């Protein structure tokens, strides 16, 4: 398969350069085409190249708008972020180079918490040089096969994100309006809807403060305290603990107020057009490799409005959710046969109960999530010894990751995405606490920060590997959907869940493709693993029917 690199000429913005390359990045041929002619050139190529470009979010949308679909690509910026940090490539020239333009944020700027936090000095980015550095880093790495799979999956994810934004999620404005009206009352210009205002009045009455501004956190906190409520904040968990008449109306108000601000009529007008919701996905936007969004809040759609996500007439939504994905990933990574056996059931947690490890499903869930997230108190901590005895290899893997984090070391996912190191302040505090004559308070503070970072690295290896599985799942599904009549297409992705908009006549075939793609993703990552990656797949007319 050939590589086709896109290159800009700052002096000629109306022209784009095309560089045909060998698999090792050697230049074979060079040409220039007018920028507006690029879609036609891409459509006519029969050699199915792997497109290489600086940023899929920049390059792909104009092609999609012209009706051109790219089969595969290599996103230089996303791949640079992975290779720059990976433990498998630390001896490479790319990893050892000083910060440069490929370390900076893409345009537009990423969301908070993105991978591209270390902005390098201004410089001209040479895409051919960068590609050659990346290819050399992979070829000389400790695990070239794993890294190639990770880079291909990450780049394909970027294509999928652009395609989902372009196609949009089917959305009924009429249903959304009806749901909001039922929950909040009719829309009122310049004021709260009636039901929300009635709840606000209940809160004020319960607190004996008729003029209280509920939308001001400081005012509400003062109001609660003056009414005798012992709270440190207005967070929901603190309000739930109150024994006061204000508790229930305030909780209801907070929930509905959040709905109005996050997904109310103003949100609908901003984000839903022509019957489609088009969020802006950010692949690799979270340090573990999970996606984020830079607008629209697609990863946080509340259950109360999911009914507005409705298939077009003659179409269906095929919604698939990977059941207990992270525990299954942990079983596959660790090679823990006993845990894999529990995961052969559709409900892994029930499999833990049936194995006699714990007595109830809720205990199994507490214990498993405690192992992954590092719970040190509560039910999870109490149940951890049983889990350690039953699944020693799985628990040993996350414990080793936690200890590495506590020392300030990095950890990696299955395919090689590597965690960042703690910041300089963390390192200095750890060193000071280890020095002779360190005070007891300094030692305790350093240990606390170490445990916190250990919980991060413990979760990083599992959550990051689950993100890799999900990328491979989507990539395999995207390929299969091309072979199904009627152009079914992905319209939504949330960590361990996908949604396909499909013609009704082929919806069951799409459901089969979803299952087959999950099996393929497991084999791509873990080979012939005994772990089953179970799915809940529903064919429905609307999102609320599937959840």
Coordinates of C-alpha atoms in Angstrom, one line a residue:
X1 CA 0.0 0.0 0.0
X2 CA 1.3 3.4 -1.0
X3 CA 1.6 6.5 1.3
X4 CA 0.3 9.8 0.0
X5 CA 1.5 12.8 1.9
X6 CA -0.3 16.2 1.8
X7 CA 2.1 19.2 2.0
X8 CA 1.2 22.9 2.2
X9 CA 3.2 25.7 0.5
X10 CA 2.9 28.8 2.7
X11 CA 3.7 30.9 -0.4
X12 CA 0.9 29.3 -2.4
X13 CA -2.2 28.7 -0.3
X14 CA -4.2 27.8 -3.4
X15 CA -2.1 24.8 -4.1
X16 CA -1.5 21.6 -2.1
X17 CA 1.5 19.3 -2.7
X18 CA 1.1 15.5 -3.1
X19 CA 4.1 13.3 -2.2
X20 CA 4.0 9.6 -3.1
X21 CA 6.1 7.7 -0.6
X22 CA 7.3 4.2 -0.1
X23 CA 6.4 2.3 3.1
X24 CA 9.6 3.6 4.8
X25 CA 8.9 7.2 3.8
X26 CA 11.2 7.5 0.8
X27 CA 10.0 10.1 -1.7
X28 CA 8.9 8.4 -5.0
X29 CA 7.0 11.2 -6.8
X30 CA 5.9 14.7 -6.3
X31 CA 3.1 16.9 -7.7
X32 CA 0.9 19.9 -6.9
X33 CA -2.8 20.3 -7.5
X34 CA -5.1 23.3 -6.9
X35 CA -6.6 23.0 -3.4
X36 CA -10.1 23.1 -4.7
X37 CA -9.3 20.2 -7.1
X38 CA -8.1 17.9 -4.3
X39 CA -11.4 16.1 -3.8
X40 CA -11.6 15.2 -7.5
X41 CA -8.0 13.9 -7.4
X42 CA -8.8 11.8 -4.3
X43 CA -12.0 10.4 -5.8
X44 CA -10.2 9.3 -8.9
X45 CA -7.3 7.5 -7.3
X46 CA -7.7 3.7 -7.6
X47 CA -4.6 2.7 -5.6
X48 CA -6.3 3.1 -2.2
X49 CA -3.4 5.0 -0.6
X50 CA -2.9 5.6 3.1
X51 CA -3.3 9.4 3.3
X52 CA -0.7 11.1 5.5
X53 CA -1.5 14.6 6.8
X54 CA -0.9 16.9 9.7
X55 CA -4.4 16.8 11.2
X56 CA -7.5 14.9 10.2
X57 CA -9.8 17.4 11.8
X58 CA -8.4 20.0 9.4
X59 CA -7.9 17.9 6.2
X60 CA -10.9 15.5 6.1
X61 CA -14.0 17.7 6.5
X62 CA -13.5 19.4 3.0
X63 CA -13.2 16.0 1.4
X64 CA -16.3 14.8 3.2
X65 CA -18.2 17.9 2.1
X66 CA -17.3 17.0 -1.5
X67 CA -18.5 13.4 -1.1
X68 CA -15.1 11.8 -0.8
X69 CA -14.5 9.1 1.9
X70 CA -11.0 8.2 2.8
X71 CA -10.4 4.6 3.6
X72 CA -7.3 5.0 5.8
X73 CA -4.9 7.7 7.0
X74 CA -2.0 8.5 9.2
X75 CA -2.6 11.5 11.4
X76 CA 0.8 13.0 12.1
X77 CA -0.2 15.1 15.1
X78 CA -2.1 12.3 16.9
X79 CA 0.7 9.8 16.2
X80 CA 3.4 12.2 17.3
X81 CA 1.8 12.5 20.7
X82 CA 1.8 8.8 21.2
X83 CA 5.3 8.1 20.0
X84 CA 6.7 11.1 21.9
X85 CA 5.7 9.5 25.2
X86 CA 5.7 5.8 24.6
X87 CA 8.1 3.7 26.6
X88 CA 8.7 1.6 23.5
X89 CA 10.2 4.6 21.6
X90 CA 12.2 6.5 24.2
X91 CA 15.6 5.9 22.5
X92 CA 14.3 7.3 19.2
X93 CA 15.3 10.6 17.7
X94 CA 11.7 11.7 17.8
X95 CA 11.4 11.1 21.6
X96 CA 14.7 12.7 22.4
X97 CA 14.3 15.9 20.3
X98 CA 13.5 19.2 22.0
X99 CA 9.8 20.4 21.9
X100 CA 8.8 21.5 18.5
X101 CA 5.7 22.5 16.5
X102 CA 4.3 18.9 16.5
X103 CA 4.1 19.1 20.3
X104 CA 1.8 22.1 20.2
X105 CA -2.0 22.2 20.1
X106 CA -3.8 21.8 16.8
X107 CA -6.0 24.5 15.4
X108 CA -8.6 25.0 16.9
X109 CA -7.2 24.7 20.4
X110 CA -8.0 21.4 22.2
X111 CA -10.3 21.0 25.1
X112 CA -8.9 21.1 28.7
X113 CA -7.0 18.0 29.6
X114 CA -6.0 17.1 26.1
X115 CA -2.8 15.3 25.2
X116 CA -1.3 18.4 23.6
X117 CA -0.6 20.5 26.7
X118 CA 3.2 21.2 26.2
X119 CA 3.3 23.8 23.5
X120 CA 6.6 24.0 21.7
X121 CA 8.2 27.1 20.2
X122 CA 6.9 28.5 16.9
X123 CA 8.4 26.8 14.0
X124 CA 7.6 25.5 10.5
X125 CA 6.4 21.9 10.7
X126 CA 7.9 19.7 7.9
X127 CA 5.4 16.8 7.5
X128 CA 7.8 14.6 5.5
X129 CA 10.5 14.9 8.0
X130 CA 8.0 14.2 10.8
X131 CA 6.7 11.1 9.1
X132 CA 10.2 9.7 8.6
X133 CA 11.0 10.3 12.2
X134 CA 7.8 8.5 13.2
X135 CA 8.4 5.5 10.9
X136 CA 11.9 5.2 12.2
X137 CA 10.7 5.4 15.8
X138 CA 8.3 2.6 15.3
X139 CA 10.7 0.4 13.3
X140 CA 13.3 0.8 16.0
X141 CA 10.9 0.4 18.9
X142 CA 10.6 -2.5 21.4
X143 CA 7.1 -3.4 20.1
X144 CA 6.7 -2.2 16.5
X145 CA 3.6 -4.5 15.9
X146 CA 1.7 -3.0 18.9
X147 CA 2.6 0.5 18.0
X148 CA 1.6 0.1 14.4
X149 CA -1.8 -1.2 15.5
X150 CA -2.2 1.7 17.9
X151 CA -1.3 4.4 15.4
X152 CA -3.6 2.9 12.8
X153 CA -6.5 2.7 15.3
X154 CA -5.9 6.2 16.5
X155 CA -5.8 7.6 13.0
X156 CA -8.9 5.6 12.0
X157 CA -10.6 7.0 15.0
X158 CA -9.9 10.5 13.8
X159 CA -11.6 9.6 10.4
X160 CA -14.6 8.3 12.3
X161 CA -14.9 11.4 14.4
X162 CA -14.9 13.6 11.3
X163 CA -17.4 11.3 9.6
X164 CA -19.8 11.3 12.6
X165 CA -19.6 15.1 12.8
X166 CA -20.3 15.4 9.1
X167 CA -23.2 12.9 9.0
X168 CA -24.6 13.9 12.4
X169 CA -26.8 12.1 14.9
X170 CA -30.5 12.0 13.9
X171 CA -32.3 14.4 16.2
X172 CA -36.0 15.3 16.5
X173 CA -36.4 18.9 17.5
X174 CA -40.1 18.4 18.1
X175 CA -39.5 15.5 20.5
X176 CA -36.8 17.4 22.3
X177 CA -39.1 20.4 22.7
X178 CA -41.9 18.2 24.0
X179 CA -39.6 16.5 26.5
X180 CA -38.3 19.9 27.8
X181 CA -41.8 21.2 28.1
X182 CA -43.0 18.2 30.0
X183 CA -40.1 18.4 32.5
X184 CA -39.7 22.1 32.8
X185 CA -42.9 23.7 31.6
X186 CA -43.3 25.8 28.5
X187 CA -40.3 27.9 27.4
X188 CA -40.3 31.4 28.7
X189 CA -38.2 34.2 27.1
X190 CA -36.2 36.0 29.8
X191 CA -37.3 33.8 32.7
X192 CA -37.4 30.3 34.1
X193 CA -40.0 27.8 32.8
X194 CA -43.0 27.4 35.1
X195 CA -42.1 24.1 36.8
X196 CA -38.5 25.2 37.4
X197 CA -39.8 28.5 38.9
X198 CA -42.2 26.6 41.1
X199 CA -39.3 24.5 42.5
X200 CA -37.3 27.6 43.1
X201 CA -40.2 29.0 45.1
X202 CA -40.3 25.8 47.2
X203 CA -36.6 26.1 48.0
X204 CA -37.0 29.7 49.0
X205 CA -40.0 28.9 51.2
X206 CA -38.2 26.0 52.9
X207 CA -35.2 28.3 53.6
X208 CA -37.4 31.2 54.7
X209 CA -35.6 33.5 52.1
X210 CA -38.0 34.7 49.4
X211 CA -35.4 36.7 47.6
X212 CA -32.7 34.1 47.5
X213 CA -30.8 33.7 44.1
X214 CA -30.6 30.0 43.6
X215 CA -28.3 30.3 40.6
X216 CA -25.6 32.0 42.6
X217 CA -23.5 29.3 44.4
X218 CA -22.2 31.7 47.1
X219 CA -25.7 33.0 47.8
X220 CA -27.2 29.6 47.9
X221 CA -24.5 28.4 50.3
X222 CA -25.1 31.3 52.6
X223 CA -28.8 30.7 52.4
X224 CA -28.4 27.0 53.4
X225 CA -26.1 27.8 56.3
X226 CA -28.3 30.6 57.6
X227 CA -31.2 28.1 57.6
X228 CA -29.2 25.8 59.9
X229 CA -27.9 23.4 57.2
X230 CA -24.4 22.2 58.0
X231 CA -22.8 22.1 54.5
X232 CA -19.4 23.0 53.1
X233 CA -20.7 23.3 49.5
X234 CA -23.8 23.1 47.4
X235 CA -22.7 19.8 45.8
X236 CA -25.4 17.2 45.2
X237 CA -24.0 14.6 47.6
X238 CA -24.0 17.1 50.4
X239 CA -27.5 18.2 49.8
X240 CA -28.6 14.5 49.7
X241 CA -27.3 14.1 53.2
X242 CA -29.4 16.8 54.7
X243 CA -32.4 16.2 57.0
X244 CA -34.2 19.4 56.0
X245 CA -37.4 20.2 54.0
X246 CA -35.2 22.0 51.4
X247 CA -33.4 18.8 50.4
X248 CA -35.9 17.3 47.9
X249 CA -37.0 20.5 46.1
X250 CA -33.4 21.7 45.9
X251 CA -32.2 18.4 44.4
X252 CA -35.0 18.5 41.9
X253 CA -34.2 22.2 41.1
X254 CA -30.5 21.4 40.6
X255 CA -31.2 18.6 38.2
X256 CA -33.7 20.5 36.1
X257 CA -31.6 23.6 36.1
X258 CA -28.7 21.6 34.8
X259 CA -30.9 20.2 32.1
X260 CA -32.0 23.7 31.0
X261 CA -28.5 25.1 30.9
X262 CA -26.7 22.1 29.4
X263 CA -29.4 20.6 27.0
X264 CA -32.2 23.1 26.9
X265 CA -33.7 25.1 24.1
X266 CA -30.7 27.3 23.7
X267 CA -28.4 24.3 23.3
X268 CA -30.8 22.8 20.8
X269 CA -30.8 26.0 18.7
X270 CA -27.0 26.1 18.8
X271 CA -26.2 22.4 18.1
X272 CA -29.1 20.8 16.2
X273 CA -29.6 21.8 12.6
X274 CA -31.5 20.1 9.7
X275 CA -32.5 17.2 12.0
X276 CA -28.9 16.4 13.0
X277 CA -26.8 16.9 16.2
X278 CA -23.2 17.4 15.2
X279 CA -20.8 17.4 18.2
X280 CA -17.1 18.2 17.8
X281 CA -15.3 15.1 18.9
X282 CA -11.6 15.2 20.0
X283 CA -10.0 11.8 19.5
X284 CA -7.3 11.1 22.0
X285 CA -8.5 14.2 23.9
X286 CA -8.0 12.5 27.3
X287 CA -4.6 11.4 28.4
X288 CA -5.7 7.7 28.6
X289 CA -6.7 7.8 24.9
X290 CA -10.4 8.3 25.5
X291 CA -12.2 10.8 23.4
X292 CA -13.4 14.2 24.6
X293 CA -15.6 16.9 22.9
X294 CA -14.8 20.5 22.4
X295 CA -18.5 21.4 22.0
X296 CA -22.0 20.0 22.2
X297 CA -21.5 17.7 25.2
X298 CA -22.1 14.6 23.3
X299 CA -20.4 12.4 25.9
X300 CA -22.9 13.6 28.6
X301 CA -26.3 13.4 27.0
X302 CA -28.8 12.9 30.0
X303 CA -31.3 10.1 29.9
X304 CA -34.2 12.6 30.0
X305 CA -33.6 13.8 26.5
X306 CA -32.4 10.6 24.8
X307 CA -35.8 10.1 23.3
X308 CA -35.0 13.1 21.0
X309 CA -32.4 10.9 19.2
X310 CA -34.7 9.3 16.7
X311 CA -34.0 7.3 13.5
X312 CA -35.3 8.7 10.3
X313 CA -38.4 7.2 8.7
X314 CA -37.5 3.8 7.3
X315 CA -34.3 3.6 9.4
X316 CA -33.3 2.2 12.8
X317 CA -30.7 2.9 15.5
X318 CA -28.4 -0.1 16.3
X319 CA -27.1 0.7 19.7
X320 CA -24.3 -1.5 21.2
X321 CA -22.8 -1.3 24.7
X322 CA -19.8 -3.4 25.7
X323 CA -20.7 -5.1 29.0
X324 CA -18.2 -4.6 31.8
X325 CA -15.5 -3.7 29.3
X326 CA -12.7 -2.6 31.7
X327 CA -12.8 -5.8 33.9
X328 CA -12.8 -7.9 30.7
X329 CA -9.8 -6.0 29.4
X330 CA -8.0 -6.5 32.7
X331 CA -8.6 -10.2 32.5
X332 CA -7.2 -10.3 29.0
X333 CA -4.2 -8.1 29.8
X334 CA -3.2 -10.1 32.9
X335 CA -3.9 -13.6 31.4
X336 CA -6.0 -14.4 34.6
X337 CA -7.8 -17.5 33.6
X338 CA -10.2 -17.5 36.5
X339 CA -11.3 -14.0 35.8
X340 CA -11.6 -14.8 32.1
X341 CA -13.9 -17.7 33.1
X342 CA -16.1 -15.3 35.0
X343 CA -16.3 -13.1 31.9
X344 CA -17.6 -15.9 29.7
X345 CA -21.0 -15.0 31.1
X346 CA -22.8 -12.1 29.5
X347 CA -22.7 -10.5 33.0
X348 CA -19.2 -10.7 34.4
X349 CA -20.2 -9.6 37.8
X350 CA -22.7 -12.4 38.1
X351 CA -19.9 -14.7 37.0
X352 CA -17.9 -13.6 40.0
X353 CA -20.9 -14.4 42.3
X354 CA -21.4 -17.8 40.7
X355 CA -17.7 -18.6 41.3
X356 CA -18.3 -18.1 45.0
X357 CA -16.0 -15.1 45.4
X358 CA -18.7 -12.8 46.8
X359 CA -22.4 -13.2 47.6
X360 CA -24.1 -10.6 45.5
X361 CA -23.7 -8.9 42.2
X362 CA -23.4 -5.5 43.8
X363 CA -20.5 -6.8 45.9
X364 CA -18.8 -8.1 42.7
X365 CA -19.1 -4.7 41.1
X366 CA -17.8 -2.9 44.1
X367 CA -14.8 -5.2 44.4
X368 CA -14.0 -5.1 40.7
X369 CA -14.2 -1.4 40.3
X370 CA -12.3 -1.0 43.5
X371 CA -9.4 -3.0 42.1
X372 CA -9.4 -0.9 38.9
X373 CA -9.8 2.5 40.5
X374 CA -7.9 1.9 43.7
X375 CA -10.6 2.2 46.4
X376 CA -9.1 2.2 49.9
X377 CA -12.2 2.6 51.9
X378 CA -15.8 1.4 52.0
X379 CA -17.2 -1.9 50.5
X380 CA -14.6 -2.1 47.8
X381 CA -11.7 -2.1 50.2
X382 CA -13.4 -4.7 52.4
X383 CA -13.9 -7.0 49.5
X384 CA -10.4 -6.6 47.9
X385 CA -8.8 -9.5 49.8
X386 CA -11.3 -11.9 48.4
X387 CA -10.7 -10.6 44.9
X388 CA -6.9 -10.8 45.4
X389 CA -7.2 -14.5 46.4
X390 CA -9.5 -15.4 43.5
X391 CA -7.8 -13.4 40.7
X392 CA -4.2 -13.0 41.7
X393 CA -2.8 -12.2 38.3
X394 CA -5.4 -9.5 37.5
X395 CA -5.0 -7.8 40.9
X396 CA -1.1 -8.0 40.6
X397 CA -1.2 -6.2 37.3
X398 CA -3.1 -3.1 38.7
X399 CA -1.2 -3.2 42.0
X400 CA 2.1 -3.1 40.1
X401 CA 0.8 -0.1 38.0
X402 CA -0.2 1.6 41.3
X403 CA 3.2 1.1 42.9
X404 CA 4.9 2.4 39.7
X405 CA 2.9 5.6 39.9
X406 CA 3.6 6.1 43.6
X407 CA 7.4 6.0 42.7
X408 CA 6.8 8.6 39.9
X409 CA 7.4 6.0 37.2
X410 CA 5.3 5.8 34.0
X411 CA 3.0 2.9 33.0
X412 CA 1.7 1.9 29.6
X413 CA -1.4 0.5 28.0
X414 CA -1.3 -2.8 26.1
X415 CA -0.4 -1.2 22.8
X416 CA 2.1 1.3 24.2
X417 CA 0.3 4.6 25.1
X418 CA 2.3 5.8 28.1
X419 CA 1.2 7.9 31.0
X420 CA 2.7 11.3 31.7
X421 CA 5.1 11.7 34.6
X422 CA 4.1 13.7 37.7
X423 CA 4.9 17.4 37.5
X424 CA 8.0 19.0 39.0
X425 CA 6.3 20.0 42.2
X426 CA 5.2 16.4 42.8
X427 CA 8.8 15.1 42.2
X428 CA 10.3 17.8 44.5
X429 CA 7.8 17.0 47.3
X430 CA 8.6 13.3 47.0
X431 CA 12.4 13.9 47.1
X432 CA 12.0 16.3 50.1
X433 CA 10.0 13.7 52.0
X434 CA 12.7 11.1 51.4
X435 CA 15.5 13.3 52.5
X436 CA 17.1 13.0 55.9
X437 CA 15.4 15.1 58.5
X438 CA 12.1 15.3 56.7
X439 CA 9.2 16.3 58.9
X440 CA 6.3 13.9 59.6
X441 CA 3.8 16.2 58.0
X442 CA 5.9 16.4 54.8
X443 CA 6.2 12.6 54.7
X444 CA 2.4 12.1 55.1
X445 CA 1.7 14.7 52.4
X446 CA 4.1 13.1 50.0
X447 CA 2.6 9.7 50.7
X448 CA -0.9 11.0 50.1
X449 CA 0.1 12.5 46.8
X450 CA 1.9 9.3 45.8
X451 CA -1.2 7.2 46.5
X452 CA -3.3 9.6 44.5
X453 CA -0.9 9.3 41.5
X454 CA -0.8 5.6 42.0
X455 CA -4.6 5.4 41.6
X456 CA -4.2 7.3 38.4
X457 CA -1.6 4.9 36.9
X458 CA -3.6 1.9 38.2
X459 CA -6.6 3.1 36.2
X460 CA -4.5 4.3 33.2
X461 CA -3.4 0.9 32.1
X462 CA -6.9 -0.5 32.1
X463 CA -8.9 2.5 30.9
X464 CA -6.3 3.2 28.2
X465 CA -6.3 -0.4 27.0
X466 CA -10.1 -0.4 27.0
X467 CA -9.9 2.7 24.8
X468 CA -7.6 0.9 22.4
X469 CA -10.1 -2.0 22.2
X470 CA -12.9 0.4 21.5
X471 CA -11.0 2.1 18.7
X472 CA -10.3 -1.3 17.1
X473 CA -13.9 -2.2 17.5
X474 CA -15.1 0.9 15.7
X475 CA -12.4 0.5 13.0
X476 CA -13.5 -3.0 12.3
X477 CA -17.2 -2.0 12.3
X478 CA -16.6 0.9 9.9
X479 CA -15.0 -1.5 7.5
X480 CA -17.8 -4.0 7.7
X481 CA -20.5 -1.3 7.3
X482 CA -19.1 -0.5 3.9
X483 CA -20.1 -3.9 2.7
X484 CA -23.7 -3.5 3.9
X485 CA -26.3 -2.1 1.5
X486 CA -28.0 1.2 2.2
X487 CA -25.1 3.1 3.7
X488 CA -25.5 2.4 7.4
X489 CA -23.0 4.6 9.3
X490 CA -21.7 5.3 12.7
X491 CA -23.3 8.3 14.4
X492 CA -22.2 8.1 18.0
X493 CA -19.4 6.8 20.2
X494 CA -19.1 7.0 24.0
X495 CA -16.1 5.0 25.5
X496 CA -17.7 1.6 25.3
X497 CA -20.8 2.3 23.3
X498 CA -21.6 2.8 19.6
X499 CA -24.6 3.8 17.6
X500 CA -25.2 3.1 14.0
X501 CA -28.0 4.7 11.9
X502 CA -29.1 2.0 9.6
X503 CA -31.8 1.3 7.0
X504 CA -34.4 -0.8 8.7
X505 CA -34.1 -3.6 6.1
X506 CA -30.4 -4.2 7.1
X507 CA -30.5 -3.4 10.8
X508 CA -30.1 -7.0 11.9
X509 CA -27.2 -7.4 9.5
X510 CA -25.6 -4.4 11.2
X511 CA -26.2 -5.9 14.6
X512 CA -24.3 -9.0 13.4
X513 CA -21.5 -6.8 12.1
X514 CA -21.3 -5.1 15.5
X515 CA -20.8 -8.4 17.3
X516 CA -18.2 -9.7 14.7
X517 CA -16.3 -6.5 15.1
X518 CA -16.1 -6.9 18.9
X519 CA -14.6 -10.4 18.4
X520 CA -12.1 -9.0 15.9
X521 CA -11.1 -6.2 18.2
X522 CA -10.3 -8.7 21.0
X523 CA -8.2 -10.9 18.7
X524 CA -6.3 -7.9 17.3
X525 CA -5.2 -6.8 20.7
X526 CA -4.9 -10.1 22.7
X527 CA -4.7 -12.9 20.1
X528 CA -6.7 -16.1 20.9
X529 CA -7.8 -14.9 24.3
X530 CA -10.3 -16.8 26.4
X531 CA -12.0 -13.5 27.3
X532 CA -15.4 -12.9 25.7
X533 CA -16.1 -9.2 25.0
X534 CA -19.9 -9.4 25.5
X535 CA -22.2 -6.8 24.0
X536 CA -25.7 -5.6 24.6
X537 CA -27.1 -4.8 21.2
X538 CA -30.5 -3.3 20.6
X539 CA -32.3 -2.3 17.4
X540 CA -34.6 0.6 18.2
X541 CA -36.4 3.7 16.8
X542 CA -35.0 6.0 19.5
X543 CA -32.1 6.1 21.9
X544 CA -34.2 5.9 25.0
X545 CA -35.6 2.6 23.8
X546 CA -32.1 1.2 23.7
X547 CA -31.0 2.3 27.2

